Short mmCIF file of C-alpha atoms in Angstrom, two decimals:
data_model
loop_
_atom_site.label_atom_id
_atom_site.label_comp_id
_atom_site.label_asym_id
_atom_site.label_seq_id
_atom_site.Cartn_x
_atom_site.Cartn_y
_atom_site.Cartn_z
CA GLN A 1 -27.32 46.13 -11.68
CA ALA A 2 -26.88 43.13 -9.37
CA CYS A 3 -23.81 40.99 -9.93
CA ALA A 4 -24.47 37.74 -11.75
CA ASP A 5 -23.10 34.39 -10.55
CA ARG A 6 -22.62 35.52 -6.93
CA ILE A 7 -20.65 33.25 -4.66
CA GLY A 8 -21.27 32.85 -0.94
CA TYR A 9 -18.46 31.38 1.16
CA LEU A 10 -18.66 30.35 4.83
CA PRO A 11 -15.16 29.47 6.05
CA GLU A 12 -14.58 27.06 8.93
CA GLU A 13 -12.60 29.77 10.75
CA ARG A 14 -15.24 32.42 11.48
CA GLY A 15 -14.46 36.13 11.18
CA LEU A 16 -16.75 39.14 11.69
CA TYR A 17 -16.20 42.83 12.44
CA ARG A 18 -16.69 42.61 16.18
CA LYS A 19 -17.33 46.30 16.79
CA MET A 20 -20.14 46.54 14.25
CA LYS A 21 -23.78 45.96 15.18
CA VAL A 22 -25.51 42.91 13.78
CA ARG A 23 -28.00 44.51 11.34
CA THR A 24 -25.50 47.08 10.14
CA LEU A 25 -22.83 44.39 9.56
CA LEU A 26 -25.23 42.17 7.60
CA CYS A 27 -26.32 44.99 5.35
CA PHE A 28 -22.66 46.00 4.77
CA LEU A 29 -21.45 42.50 3.95
CA GLY A 30 -24.43 41.66 1.76
CA GLY A 31 -23.97 45.00 -0.05
CA LEU A 32 -20.46 43.98 -1.11
CA LYS A 33 -21.97 41.48 -3.48
CA THR A 34 -25.15 43.13 -4.70
CA THR A 35 -26.55 46.63 -5.19
CA ALA A 36 -30.05 45.41 -4.30
CA ASP A 37 -31.73 46.81 -1.19
CA LEU A 38 -31.16 44.08 1.41
CA ASP A 39 -32.90 45.68 4.41
CA ALA A 40 -36.04 43.46 4.16
CA ASP A 41 -34.05 40.30 3.52
CA VAL A 42 -31.68 41.05 6.43
CA ASP A 43 -34.64 41.55 8.79
CA ARG A 44 -36.29 38.37 7.50
CA TRP A 45 -33.14 36.32 8.24
CA ILE A 46 -32.67 37.96 11.63
CA GLU A 47 -36.20 37.01 12.64
CA ARG A 48 -35.84 33.50 11.20
CA PHE A 49 -32.71 32.91 13.26
CA ASP A 50 -34.20 34.50 16.39
CA LEU A 51 -31.70 37.29 16.51
CA GLY A 52 -34.19 40.15 16.79
CA LYS A 53 -33.19 41.10 20.30
CA TRP A 54 -29.57 41.40 19.22
CA ALA A 55 -29.97 43.16 15.92
CA ASP A 56 -28.60 46.42 17.33
CA THR A 57 -25.96 44.70 19.47
CA ARG A 58 -22.24 44.73 18.70
CA VAL A 59 -21.01 41.37 17.42
CA GLU A 60 -18.45 41.16 20.27
CA LYS A 61 -21.37 40.82 22.72
CA LEU A 62 -22.78 37.76 21.01
CA SER A 63 -22.31 34.15 22.05
CA LYS A 64 -20.32 31.85 19.75
CA GLY A 65 -23.51 30.21 18.49
CA MET A 66 -25.18 33.54 17.71
CA SER A 67 -22.01 34.77 15.96
CA GLN A 68 -22.07 31.66 13.78
CA LYS A 69 -25.68 32.32 12.81
CA VAL A 70 -24.75 35.92 11.92
CA GLN A 71 -21.93 34.75 9.69
CA PHE A 72 -24.24 32.26 7.94
CA ILE A 73 -26.75 35.05 7.26
CA ALA A 74 -23.94 37.19 5.90
CA THR A 75 -22.99 34.39 3.54
CA VAL A 76 -26.51 33.86 2.06
CA VAL A 77 -28.29 37.21 2.35
CA SER A 78 -27.04 38.39 -1.10
CA LYS A 79 -28.78 35.26 -2.63
CA PRO A 80 -25.66 33.57 -4.07
CA ASP A 81 -25.89 31.29 -7.04
CA LEU A 82 -23.03 29.16 -5.59
CA LEU A 83 -22.78 28.57 -1.82
CA ILE A 84 -19.62 27.05 -0.34
CA LEU A 85 -19.93 25.86 3.29
CA ASP A 86 -16.90 24.65 5.21
CA GLU A 87 -17.98 22.72 8.32
CA PRO A 88 -21.05 24.97 8.88
CA PHE A 89 -22.28 23.06 11.99
CA THR A 90 -19.15 23.08 14.04
CA GLY A 91 -19.88 24.15 17.59
CA LEU A 92 -23.62 24.53 17.10
CA ASP A 93 -26.16 22.98 19.43
CA PRO A 94 -28.77 20.61 17.95
CA VAL A 95 -31.50 23.32 17.65
CA ASN A 96 -29.22 25.71 15.71
CA THR A 97 -27.81 22.83 13.63
CA ASP A 98 -31.35 21.97 12.48
CA LEU A 99 -32.06 25.66 11.84
CA ILE A 100 -29.08 26.11 9.49
CA ARG A 101 -29.59 22.65 7.86
CA ASP A 102 -33.15 23.54 7.01
CA ALA A 103 -32.01 26.88 5.50
CA VAL A 104 -29.37 25.16 3.41
CA LEU A 105 -31.88 22.63 2.09
CA GLU A 106 -34.32 25.42 1.28
CA LEU A 107 -31.71 27.33 -0.66
CA ARG A 108 -30.91 24.19 -2.61
CA GLU A 109 -34.58 23.77 -3.45
CA GLN A 110 -34.60 27.31 -4.74
CA GLY A 111 -31.79 26.55 -7.17
CA THR A 112 -28.64 27.45 -5.26
CA THR A 113 -25.71 25.09 -5.94
CA VAL A 114 -24.28 24.13 -2.53
CA ILE A 115 -20.77 22.76 -2.07
CA PHE A 116 -20.49 21.30 1.38
CA SER A 117 -17.04 20.59 2.84
CA THR A 118 -17.12 18.37 5.92
CA HIS A 119 -15.52 15.47 7.86
CA ASP A 120 -18.93 14.55 9.23
CA MET A 121 -19.83 11.57 7.05
CA ALA A 122 -23.26 11.08 8.59
CA THR A 123 -24.30 14.64 7.67
CA ALA A 124 -22.93 14.28 4.15
CA GLU A 125 -24.84 11.06 3.78
CA LYS A 126 -28.06 12.77 4.74
CA MET A 127 -27.73 16.01 2.85
CA CYS A 128 -25.62 15.55 -0.28
CA ASP A 129 -26.83 14.55 -3.71
CA TYR A 130 -23.30 13.93 -5.03
CA ILE A 131 -20.19 13.07 -3.03
CA PHE A 132 -16.55 13.72 -3.81
CA MET A 133 -14.20 12.17 -1.28
CA ILE A 134 -10.57 13.12 -0.77
CA SER A 135 -7.92 11.17 1.21
CA ALA A 136 -4.26 12.20 1.58
CA GLY A 137 -4.84 15.01 -0.90
CA ARG A 138 -6.23 12.75 -3.65
CA LYS A 139 -9.67 12.04 -4.94
CA VAL A 140 -10.52 8.49 -4.00
CA LEU A 141 -14.12 8.26 -5.14
CA ASP A 142 -17.03 10.31 -6.37
CA GLY A 143 -20.68 9.66 -7.29
CA THR A 144 -24.09 9.46 -5.78
CA LEU A 145 -24.47 7.85 -2.38
CA ASN A 146 -26.22 4.84 -4.03
CA SER A 147 -23.53 4.31 -6.60
CA ILE A 148 -20.77 4.52 -4.03
CA GLN A 149 -22.48 2.08 -1.67
CA ASP A 150 -23.23 -0.26 -4.58
CA GLU A 151 -19.49 -0.31 -5.39
CA TYR A 152 -18.71 -1.51 -1.86
CA GLY A 153 -21.56 -4.00 -1.69
CA SER A 154 -23.66 -5.12 1.23
CA ASP A 155 -20.98 -6.79 3.26
CA SER A 156 -21.87 -5.52 6.69
CA ILE A 157 -24.24 -6.83 9.38
CA ARG A 158 -25.41 -4.88 12.43
CA VAL A 159 -26.22 -7.16 15.37
CA ARG A 160 -27.17 -6.99 19.07
CA ILE A 161 -27.06 -10.03 21.25
CA ASP A 162 -27.57 -10.85 24.92
CA GLY A 163 -24.39 -11.60 26.75
CA ASP A 164 -20.75 -11.03 25.91
CA SER A 165 -20.28 -9.62 22.40
CA SER A 166 -16.61 -10.74 22.35
CA ALA A 167 -17.93 -14.12 21.21
CA LEU A 168 -18.54 -12.50 17.82
CA HIS A 169 -14.82 -12.02 17.14
CA ASP A 170 -14.03 -15.65 16.35
CA LEU A 171 -17.01 -16.35 14.04
CA GLN A 172 -16.03 -17.92 10.76
CA GLY A 173 -16.55 -15.56 7.84
CA ILE A 174 -16.15 -12.38 9.88
CA GLU A 175 -13.24 -10.16 8.94
CA GLN A 176 -13.84 -7.41 11.48
CA VAL A 177 -16.06 -6.59 14.42
CA ILE A 178 -16.69 -2.88 15.10
CA ASP A 179 -18.05 -2.31 18.58
CA GLN A 180 -20.62 0.48 18.60
CA GLY A 181 -21.75 0.07 22.19
CA ARG A 182 -25.24 -1.50 22.20
CA MET A 183 -24.66 -2.75 18.62
CA GLN A 184 -21.82 -4.46 16.91
CA GLU A 185 -21.12 -4.10 13.18
CA LEU A 186 -19.65 -7.17 11.47
CA ARG A 187 -17.64 -7.05 8.22
CA VAL A 188 -18.40 -10.21 6.29
CA SER A 189 -15.88 -12.06 4.10
CA GLN A 190 -16.80 -12.22 0.39
CA GLY A 191 -18.88 -15.30 -0.45
CA CYS A 192 -20.14 -15.94 3.11
CA ASP A 193 -23.83 -16.62 3.62
CA SER A 194 -25.48 -14.23 6.03
CA GLN A 195 -27.88 -16.94 7.13
CA ASP A 196 -25.00 -19.21 8.15
CA ILE A 197 -23.61 -16.28 10.20
CA LEU A 198 -27.00 -15.72 11.85
CA ALA A 199 -27.23 -19.42 12.78
CA ALA A 200 -23.73 -19.25 14.29
CA ILE A 201 -24.59 -16.20 16.33
CA MET A 202 -27.85 -17.73 17.56
CA ALA A 203 -25.91 -20.73 18.78
CA ARG A 204 -23.88 -18.44 21.07
CA GLY A 205 -26.67 -16.28 22.51
CA ARG A 206 -30.06 -14.69 22.03
CA VAL A 207 -30.16 -12.34 18.99
CA ARG A 208 -31.98 -9.08 19.69
CA HIS A 209 -31.23 -7.42 16.38
CA PHE A 210 -29.86 -8.66 13.04
CA GLU A 211 -29.70 -6.34 10.02
CA LEU A 212 -27.99 -6.65 6.64
CA MET A 213 -26.73 -3.21 5.78
CA ARG A 214 -24.87 -1.29 3.12
CA PRO A 215 -21.64 0.34 4.28
CA SER A 216 -21.95 3.88 5.49
CA LEU A 217 -19.83 6.72 4.13
CA HIS A 218 -17.98 6.71 7.45
CA ASP A 219 -17.13 3.07 7.04
CA ILE A 220 -16.10 3.50 3.37
CA PHE A 221 -13.86 6.46 4.23
CA VAL A 222 -12.17 4.52 7.09
CA ARG A 223 -11.54 1.66 4.72
CA ILE A 224 -9.98 3.94 2.11
CA ALA A 225 -8.02 6.06 4.56
CA GLY A 226 -6.64 2.87 6.11
CA LEU A 227 -5.13 1.62 2.84
CA PRO A 228 -1.42 1.89 2.19
CA ALA A 229 -0.57 5.13 0.34
CA GLU A 230 0.18 3.36 -2.98
CA GLU A 231 -3.24 1.63 -2.91
CA THR A 232 -5.02 4.84 -2.03
CA SER A 233 -3.36 6.67 -4.90
CA ARG A 234 -4.70 4.01 -7.35
CA ALA A 235 -8.22 4.16 -6.00
#
């Protein structure tokens, strides 16, 4: 009988038996968690991840990207109920990143609970239903993305102007200017009117883009991580 409540864990530090062949390794690792016949599932994952040519190749002959795909398959082929992924996209090119992301989202739709550990706030923002953020070993916030962003308000403006963006630094009502290259992100003081800020910017140059925005997870994390330790511990 197959084991109930199976757990799949993909560590950040990868580890595979390098002398084993890909298909043999996947059947072996999957078989540690279930007695079900995994041959068909292994072959399906191999084809999906375009590893057919290397199915009978020793792991030591694979590239880093291919090895990461093999380890992901080893993590999910036993159909875990709980899937824990620690930085699953590290070192992957955009094509393989999309491949694994789509597989994770499909598993979630099929009912697998996915715990996703990452420092990539943009990816967490796109993929996660519920967010639990840790700073200095302490939980500093948790909730849905909307609830977290609502807590921090809409106090940011993204702007692009013609000319020297350094003129934005001495605008009244702006606490911080974050240079993002073509765009600048402005942190607005509480109580300031965005229309007054727009008028002030227009007086200094042509405005190409002006957008009121909610703070990103990256911005929120930087704010929290930058607090003194005693304030972070109270958050």
